[in-house]
Every structure is written in structure tokens, then in C-alpha cells.
Short mmCIF file of C-alpha atoms in Angstrom, two decimals:
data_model
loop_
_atom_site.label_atom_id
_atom_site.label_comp_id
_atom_site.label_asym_id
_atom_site.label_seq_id
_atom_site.Cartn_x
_atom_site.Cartn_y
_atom_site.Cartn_z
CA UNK A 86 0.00 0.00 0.00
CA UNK A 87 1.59 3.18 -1.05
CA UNK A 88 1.43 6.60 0.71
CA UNK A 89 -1.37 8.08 -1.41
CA UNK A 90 -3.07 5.05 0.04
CA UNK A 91 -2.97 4.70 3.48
CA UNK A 92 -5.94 5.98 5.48
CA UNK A 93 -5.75 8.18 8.09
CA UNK A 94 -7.26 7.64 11.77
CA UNK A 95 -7.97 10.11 14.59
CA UNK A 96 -5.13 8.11 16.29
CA UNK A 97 -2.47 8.68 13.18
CA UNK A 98 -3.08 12.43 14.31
CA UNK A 99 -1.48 14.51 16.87
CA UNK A 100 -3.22 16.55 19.06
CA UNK A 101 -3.70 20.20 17.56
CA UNK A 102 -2.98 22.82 19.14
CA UNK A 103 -4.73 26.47 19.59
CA UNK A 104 -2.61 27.84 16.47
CA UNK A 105 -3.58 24.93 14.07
CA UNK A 106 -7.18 24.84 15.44
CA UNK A 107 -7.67 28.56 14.45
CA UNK A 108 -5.74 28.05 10.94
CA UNK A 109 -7.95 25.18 10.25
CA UNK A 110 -11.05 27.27 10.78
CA UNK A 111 -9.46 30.16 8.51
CA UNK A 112 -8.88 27.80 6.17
CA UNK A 113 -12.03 26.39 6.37
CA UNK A 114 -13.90 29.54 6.03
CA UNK A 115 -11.71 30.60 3.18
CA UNK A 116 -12.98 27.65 1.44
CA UNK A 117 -16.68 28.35 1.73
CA UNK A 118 -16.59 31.58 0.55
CA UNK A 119 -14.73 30.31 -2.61
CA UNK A 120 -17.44 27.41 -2.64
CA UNK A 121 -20.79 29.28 -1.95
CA UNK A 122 -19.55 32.46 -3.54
CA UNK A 123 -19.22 34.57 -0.37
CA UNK A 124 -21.54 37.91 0.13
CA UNK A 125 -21.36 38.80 -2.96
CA UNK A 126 -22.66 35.57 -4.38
CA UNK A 127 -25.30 35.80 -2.10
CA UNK A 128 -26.51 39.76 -3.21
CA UNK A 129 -26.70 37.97 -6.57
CA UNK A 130 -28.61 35.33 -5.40
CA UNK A 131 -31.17 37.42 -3.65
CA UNK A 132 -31.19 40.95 -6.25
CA UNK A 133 -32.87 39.40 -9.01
CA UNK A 134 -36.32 37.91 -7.11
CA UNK A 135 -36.24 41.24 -4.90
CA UNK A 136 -36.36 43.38 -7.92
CA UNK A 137 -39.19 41.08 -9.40
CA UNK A 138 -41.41 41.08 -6.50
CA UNK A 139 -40.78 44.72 -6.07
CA UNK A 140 -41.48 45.65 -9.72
CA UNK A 141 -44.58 43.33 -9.30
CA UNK A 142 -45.53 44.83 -6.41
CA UNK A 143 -45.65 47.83 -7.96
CA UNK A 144 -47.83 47.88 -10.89
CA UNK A 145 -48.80 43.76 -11.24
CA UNK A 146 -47.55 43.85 -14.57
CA UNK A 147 -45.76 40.72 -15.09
CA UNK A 148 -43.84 41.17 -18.34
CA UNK A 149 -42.11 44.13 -16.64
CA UNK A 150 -40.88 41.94 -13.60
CA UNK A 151 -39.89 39.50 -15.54
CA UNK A 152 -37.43 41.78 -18.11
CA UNK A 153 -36.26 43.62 -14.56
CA UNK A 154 -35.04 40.82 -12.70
CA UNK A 155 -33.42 39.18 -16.36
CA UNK A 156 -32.05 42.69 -16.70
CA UNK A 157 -30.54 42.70 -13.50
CA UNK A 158 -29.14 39.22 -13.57
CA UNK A 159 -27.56 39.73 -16.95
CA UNK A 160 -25.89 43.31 -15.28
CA UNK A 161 -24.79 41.11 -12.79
CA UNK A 162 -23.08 38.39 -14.68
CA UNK A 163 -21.46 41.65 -17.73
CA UNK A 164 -19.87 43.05 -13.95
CA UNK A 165 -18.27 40.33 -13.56
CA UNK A 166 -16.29 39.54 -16.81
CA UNK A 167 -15.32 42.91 -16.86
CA UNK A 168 -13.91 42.64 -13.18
CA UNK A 169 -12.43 39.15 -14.53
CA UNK A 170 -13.62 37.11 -11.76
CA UNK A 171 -15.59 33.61 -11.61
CA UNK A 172 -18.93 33.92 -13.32
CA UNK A 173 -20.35 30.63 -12.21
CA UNK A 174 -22.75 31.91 -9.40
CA UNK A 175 -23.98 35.01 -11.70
CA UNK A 176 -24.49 32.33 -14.62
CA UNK A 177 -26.63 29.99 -12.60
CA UNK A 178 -28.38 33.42 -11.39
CA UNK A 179 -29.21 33.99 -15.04
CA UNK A 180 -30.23 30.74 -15.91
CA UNK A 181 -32.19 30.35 -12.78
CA UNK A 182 -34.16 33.58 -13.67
CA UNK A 183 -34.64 32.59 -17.55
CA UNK A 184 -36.19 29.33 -16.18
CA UNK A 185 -38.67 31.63 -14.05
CA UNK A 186 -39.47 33.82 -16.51
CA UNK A 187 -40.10 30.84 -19.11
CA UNK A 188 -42.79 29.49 -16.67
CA UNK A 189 -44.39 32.28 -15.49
CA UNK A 190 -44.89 33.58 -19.23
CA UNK A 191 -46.27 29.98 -20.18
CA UNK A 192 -48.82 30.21 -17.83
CA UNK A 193 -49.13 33.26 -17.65
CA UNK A 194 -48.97 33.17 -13.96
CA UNK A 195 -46.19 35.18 -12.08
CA UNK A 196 -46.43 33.03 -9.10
CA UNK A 197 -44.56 30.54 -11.70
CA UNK A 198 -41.77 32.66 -11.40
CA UNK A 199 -40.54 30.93 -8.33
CA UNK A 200 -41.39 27.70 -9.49
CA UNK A 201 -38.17 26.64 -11.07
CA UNK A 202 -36.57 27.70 -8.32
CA UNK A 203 -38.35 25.97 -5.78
CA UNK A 204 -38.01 22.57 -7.36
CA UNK A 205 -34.48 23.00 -8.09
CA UNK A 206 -34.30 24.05 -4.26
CA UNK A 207 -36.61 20.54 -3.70
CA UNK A 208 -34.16 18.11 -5.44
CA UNK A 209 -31.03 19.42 -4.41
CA UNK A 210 -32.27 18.86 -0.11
CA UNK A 211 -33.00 15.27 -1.50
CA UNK A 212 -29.51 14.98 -3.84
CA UNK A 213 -28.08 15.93 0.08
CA UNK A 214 -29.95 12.94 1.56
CA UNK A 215 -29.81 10.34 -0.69
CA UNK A 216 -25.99 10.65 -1.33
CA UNK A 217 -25.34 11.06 2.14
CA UNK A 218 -27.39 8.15 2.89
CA UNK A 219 -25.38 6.26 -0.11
CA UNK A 220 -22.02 7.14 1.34
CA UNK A 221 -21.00 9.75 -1.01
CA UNK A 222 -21.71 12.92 0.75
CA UNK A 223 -22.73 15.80 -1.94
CA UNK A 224 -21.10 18.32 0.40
CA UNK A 225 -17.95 16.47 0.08
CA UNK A 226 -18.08 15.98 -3.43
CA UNK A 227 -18.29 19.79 -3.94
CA UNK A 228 -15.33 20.93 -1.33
CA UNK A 229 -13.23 18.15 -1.84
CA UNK A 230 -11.71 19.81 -5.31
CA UNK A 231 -11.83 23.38 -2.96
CA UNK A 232 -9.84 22.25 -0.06
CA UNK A 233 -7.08 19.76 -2.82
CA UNK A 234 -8.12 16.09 -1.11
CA UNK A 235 -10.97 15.29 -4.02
CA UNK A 236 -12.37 11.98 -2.73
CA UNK A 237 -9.92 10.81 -0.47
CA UNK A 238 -11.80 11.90 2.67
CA UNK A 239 -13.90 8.83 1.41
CA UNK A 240 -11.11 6.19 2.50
CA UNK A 241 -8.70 7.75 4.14
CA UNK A 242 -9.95 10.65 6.34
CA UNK A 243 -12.88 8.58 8.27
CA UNK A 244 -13.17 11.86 10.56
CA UNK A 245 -13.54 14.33 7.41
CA UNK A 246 -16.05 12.03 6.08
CA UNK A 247 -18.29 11.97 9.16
CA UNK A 248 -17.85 15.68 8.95
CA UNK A 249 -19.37 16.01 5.23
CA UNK A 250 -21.89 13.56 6.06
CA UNK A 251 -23.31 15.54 9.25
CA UNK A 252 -22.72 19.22 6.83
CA UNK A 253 -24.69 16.96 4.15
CA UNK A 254 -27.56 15.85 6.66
CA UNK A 255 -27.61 19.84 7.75
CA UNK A 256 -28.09 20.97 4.28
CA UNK A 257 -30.73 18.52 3.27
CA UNK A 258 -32.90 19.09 6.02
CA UNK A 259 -32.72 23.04 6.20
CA UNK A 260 -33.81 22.88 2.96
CA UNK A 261 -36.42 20.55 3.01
CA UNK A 262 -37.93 22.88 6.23
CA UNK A 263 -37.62 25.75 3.56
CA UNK A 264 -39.57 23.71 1.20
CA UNK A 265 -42.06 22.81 4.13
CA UNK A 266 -42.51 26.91 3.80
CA UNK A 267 -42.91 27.58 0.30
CA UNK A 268 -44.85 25.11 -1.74
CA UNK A 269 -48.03 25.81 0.86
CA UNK A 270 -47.57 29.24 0.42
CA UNK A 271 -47.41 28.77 -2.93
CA UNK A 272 -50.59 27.09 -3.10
CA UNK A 273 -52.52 29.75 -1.16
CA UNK A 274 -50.73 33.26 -0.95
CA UNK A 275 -50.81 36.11 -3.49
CA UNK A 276 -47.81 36.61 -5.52
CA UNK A 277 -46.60 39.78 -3.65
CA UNK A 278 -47.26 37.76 -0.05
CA UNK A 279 -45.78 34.62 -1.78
CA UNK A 280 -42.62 36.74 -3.39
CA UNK A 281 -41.84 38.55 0.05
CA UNK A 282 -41.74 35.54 1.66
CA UNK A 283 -39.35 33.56 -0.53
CA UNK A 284 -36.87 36.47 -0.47
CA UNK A 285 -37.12 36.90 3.14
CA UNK A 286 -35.94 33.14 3.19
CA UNK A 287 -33.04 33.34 0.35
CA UNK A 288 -30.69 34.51 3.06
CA UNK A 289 -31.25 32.92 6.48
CA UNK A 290 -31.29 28.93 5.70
CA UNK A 291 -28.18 29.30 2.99
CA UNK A 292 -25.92 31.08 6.18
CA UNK A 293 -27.41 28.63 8.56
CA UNK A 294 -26.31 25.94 6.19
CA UNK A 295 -23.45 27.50 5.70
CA UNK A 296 -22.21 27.91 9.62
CA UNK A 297 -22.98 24.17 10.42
CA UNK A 298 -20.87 23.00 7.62
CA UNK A 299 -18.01 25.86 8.84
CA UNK A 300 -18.31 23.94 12.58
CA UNK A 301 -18.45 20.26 11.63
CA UNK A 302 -15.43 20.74 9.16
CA UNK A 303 -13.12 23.30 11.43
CA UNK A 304 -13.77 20.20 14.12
CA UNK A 305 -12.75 17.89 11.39
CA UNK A 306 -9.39 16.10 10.59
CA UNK A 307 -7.26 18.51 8.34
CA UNK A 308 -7.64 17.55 4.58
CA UNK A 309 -5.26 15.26 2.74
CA UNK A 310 -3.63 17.33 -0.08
CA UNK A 311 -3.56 14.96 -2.54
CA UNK A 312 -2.06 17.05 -5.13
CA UNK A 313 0.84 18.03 -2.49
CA UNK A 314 0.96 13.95 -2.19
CA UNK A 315 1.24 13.23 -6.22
CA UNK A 316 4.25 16.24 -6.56
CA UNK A 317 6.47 14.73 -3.33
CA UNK A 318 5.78 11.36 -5.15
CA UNK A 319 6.92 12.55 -8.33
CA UNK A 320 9.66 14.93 -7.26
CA UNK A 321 10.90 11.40 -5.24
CA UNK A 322 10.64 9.14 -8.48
CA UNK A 323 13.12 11.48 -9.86
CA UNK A 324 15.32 11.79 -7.03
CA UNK A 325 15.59 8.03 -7.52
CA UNK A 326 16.04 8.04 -11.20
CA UNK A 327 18.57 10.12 -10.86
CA UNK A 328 20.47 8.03 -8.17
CA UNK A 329 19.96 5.19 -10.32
CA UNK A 330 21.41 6.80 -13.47
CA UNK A 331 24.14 8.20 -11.28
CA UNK A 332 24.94 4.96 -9.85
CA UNK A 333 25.03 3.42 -13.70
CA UNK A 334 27.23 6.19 -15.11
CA UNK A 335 29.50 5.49 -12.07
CA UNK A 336 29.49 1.61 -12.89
CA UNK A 337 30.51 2.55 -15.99
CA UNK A 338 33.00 4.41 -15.19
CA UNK A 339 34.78 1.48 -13.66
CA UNK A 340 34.85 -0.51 -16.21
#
């Protein structure tokens, strides 16, 4: 069994101390913001449903709300290239938004504008579940890459992976109390009541989510840098081709 390998075990580990606890948490955090987009991904998240059920609000004219909030997203994701930084979060903004705007025109219903979104917001608590439940935690399957282990908190970081699963577990079931929320509402409110609502609940789930993940991982084993792992391996493979070769030229050199 080589050294990108062996697994890991909360005995393998020393004891941290104070310093390492509090870089762990840093780095931690660090990675969440990078992952969930930080508080500016957030603003993007929540700016293009406020302006719609403002607009709406307004003068009920749902053709108008609709071309604000695609407006807005599209402003959103043009800010962005210009500024050079990641687009992904604006992007699924945008798409998120054309979705809404598809519905709500079919039926002519602006209540249908939140539709997409609430469905997406429905299978992704259950993709948290049902992975978790499967052994492949979907929290850990999107930090992994962040924090340079991938998957090998699966097999080798037993401690990481109960840390994903609980952060997986939180996820799925804030969500599915959100859900709990909205598709009643849905059913029964206005559009204005119903709009208000869901944009008084973009914000507060996603940071609760957010913090319970932060405090399972931060208590976690460190992660495994894998890609550290593959360059020592590689930098040693040389080192020992070079000995060899050195050790042939010297042979050699003997005769």
C-alpha cells in the first residue's frame, strides 16, 4: 500500500494545538466563501427575485418583472467579466431567472416565477440525503476539489467524512424545512405575499447551512492534499532516477 493510500485515523493524528485549530477554521472559512460564492454571491442570489417582487408589487404587470429581474441578472453576470472574476454563481443566477421567466410567461402566472426555483431548491435537499445516505456525501463531493483532497476523505480521512456527512444531513434538512414553507404558500398566498416571503428566506437557511458546515469541518481532521501527495511522489521518483542513473554512469565508469 503506497502513501497516497494509506488511510488516516484520529489516532495517526497529533493533538492540535490552539494555532492549528484557528488556521484550520481560517482555512475552512476561506474555502466556503470560494465554494458558496461569499456575500457577494449571495446579493446575486437574492437581487434578481427582490427586484421582481418589487417591480410586481408595484404595478402587477408581469412582463415588466420578468425583463427587470433578467435585466438585472444579466448586469450582474457583464460586472463580472469585466472585473475578470468567476462567473459561475452570476451564470446559474441567469439561468435560474430565464427558467422563471419561461414558466411564469407559459402560464401566464407570475407566481410561476418561483417555481423553477423551488423545485431546483426541492431536489437538491433530496440529492443531500440520498448521497449522504449512499455514502457519497454531496457536500464532500463539492469541497473536496476546494480544499485539494478530491475523494480521499472517502477512505482515508474517516473523521472528514463523518464531517461532510453531518454538513450533508444539515443541508438537506434546512432545505427541506424551507420547502415545508414555500410550496403551501405557494398554493394559497398572493404573488406579492408569496414573493416577500421567498426572499425573506433566500438569506437565512443558505448562512445557517453554511455555519454548520463551517463547525463540523473546522472540528474535522485537516484535509489530505492529494495534489501536495502526487508532486512529493513525483519529485521522489526522480530523485531516484537520478540516483539510479548516477549509480550506472559510475558503474561505468569502472569498467
Amino acid at each position: 500500500m503506497t502513501s497516497l493510500d494509506k488511510p488516516t485515523s484520529e489516532t495517526d493524528r497529533t493533538t492540535r494545538t490552539d494555532q492549528e485549530d484557528a488556521d484550520a477554521k481560517a482555512v475552512t472559512e476561506a474555502a466556503l466563501f470560494e465554494a458558496f460564492g461569499g456575500v457577494r454571491g449571495m446579493v446575486e442570489t437574492v437581487v434578481p427575485g427582490l427586484l421582481f417582487v418589487t417591480v410586481f408589487t408595484i404595478n402587477k404587470n408581469l412582463t415588466a418583472s420578468a425583463v427587470a429581474a433578467l435585466a438585472v441578472s444579466l448586469v450582474l453576470v457583464v460586472v463580472r467579466l469585466i472585473r475578470k472574476d468567476t462567473v459561475k454563481h452570476a451564470f446559474s443566477g441567469v439561468f435560474g431567472v430565464a427558467f422563471g421567466v419561461v414558466f411564469a410567461r407559459m402560464t401566464g402566472n407570475a407566481k410561476d416565477f418561483y417555481l423553477p426555483g423551488m423545485l431546483y431548491t426541492l431536489g437538491l435537499a433530496l440529492a443531500y440525503l440520498i448521497t449522504t445516505l449512499a455514502g457519497m456525501p454531496l457536500i464532500g463531493l463539492i469541497l473536496g476539489p476546494v480544499f485539494k483532497e478530491n475523494l480521499s476523505w472517502r477512505t482515508r480521512n474517516p473523521g472528514r467524512k463523518k464531517a461532510y456527512a453531518k454538513a450533508s444531513y444539515a443541508w438537506g434538512l434546512i432545505l427541506l424545512a424551507k420547502c415545508a414553507i414555500l410550496f403551501p404558500l405557494y398554493l394559497w398566498a398572493d404573488t406579492t405575499q408569496f414573493g416577500w416571503v421567498l426572499v425573506a428566506l433566500k438569506i437565512p437557511p443558505f448562512l445557517l447551512a453554511v455555519y454548520l458546515t463551517w463547525v463540523f469541518l473546522a472540528k474535522a481532521p485537516p484535509p489530505i492534499d492529494v495534489f501536495a501527495e502526487m508532486e512529493a511522489e513525483e519529485q521522489a521518483e526522480k530523485k531516484r532516477k537520478a540516483a539510479a542513473e548516477a549509480a550506472a554512469a559510475a558503474r561505468n565508469q569502472e569498467f
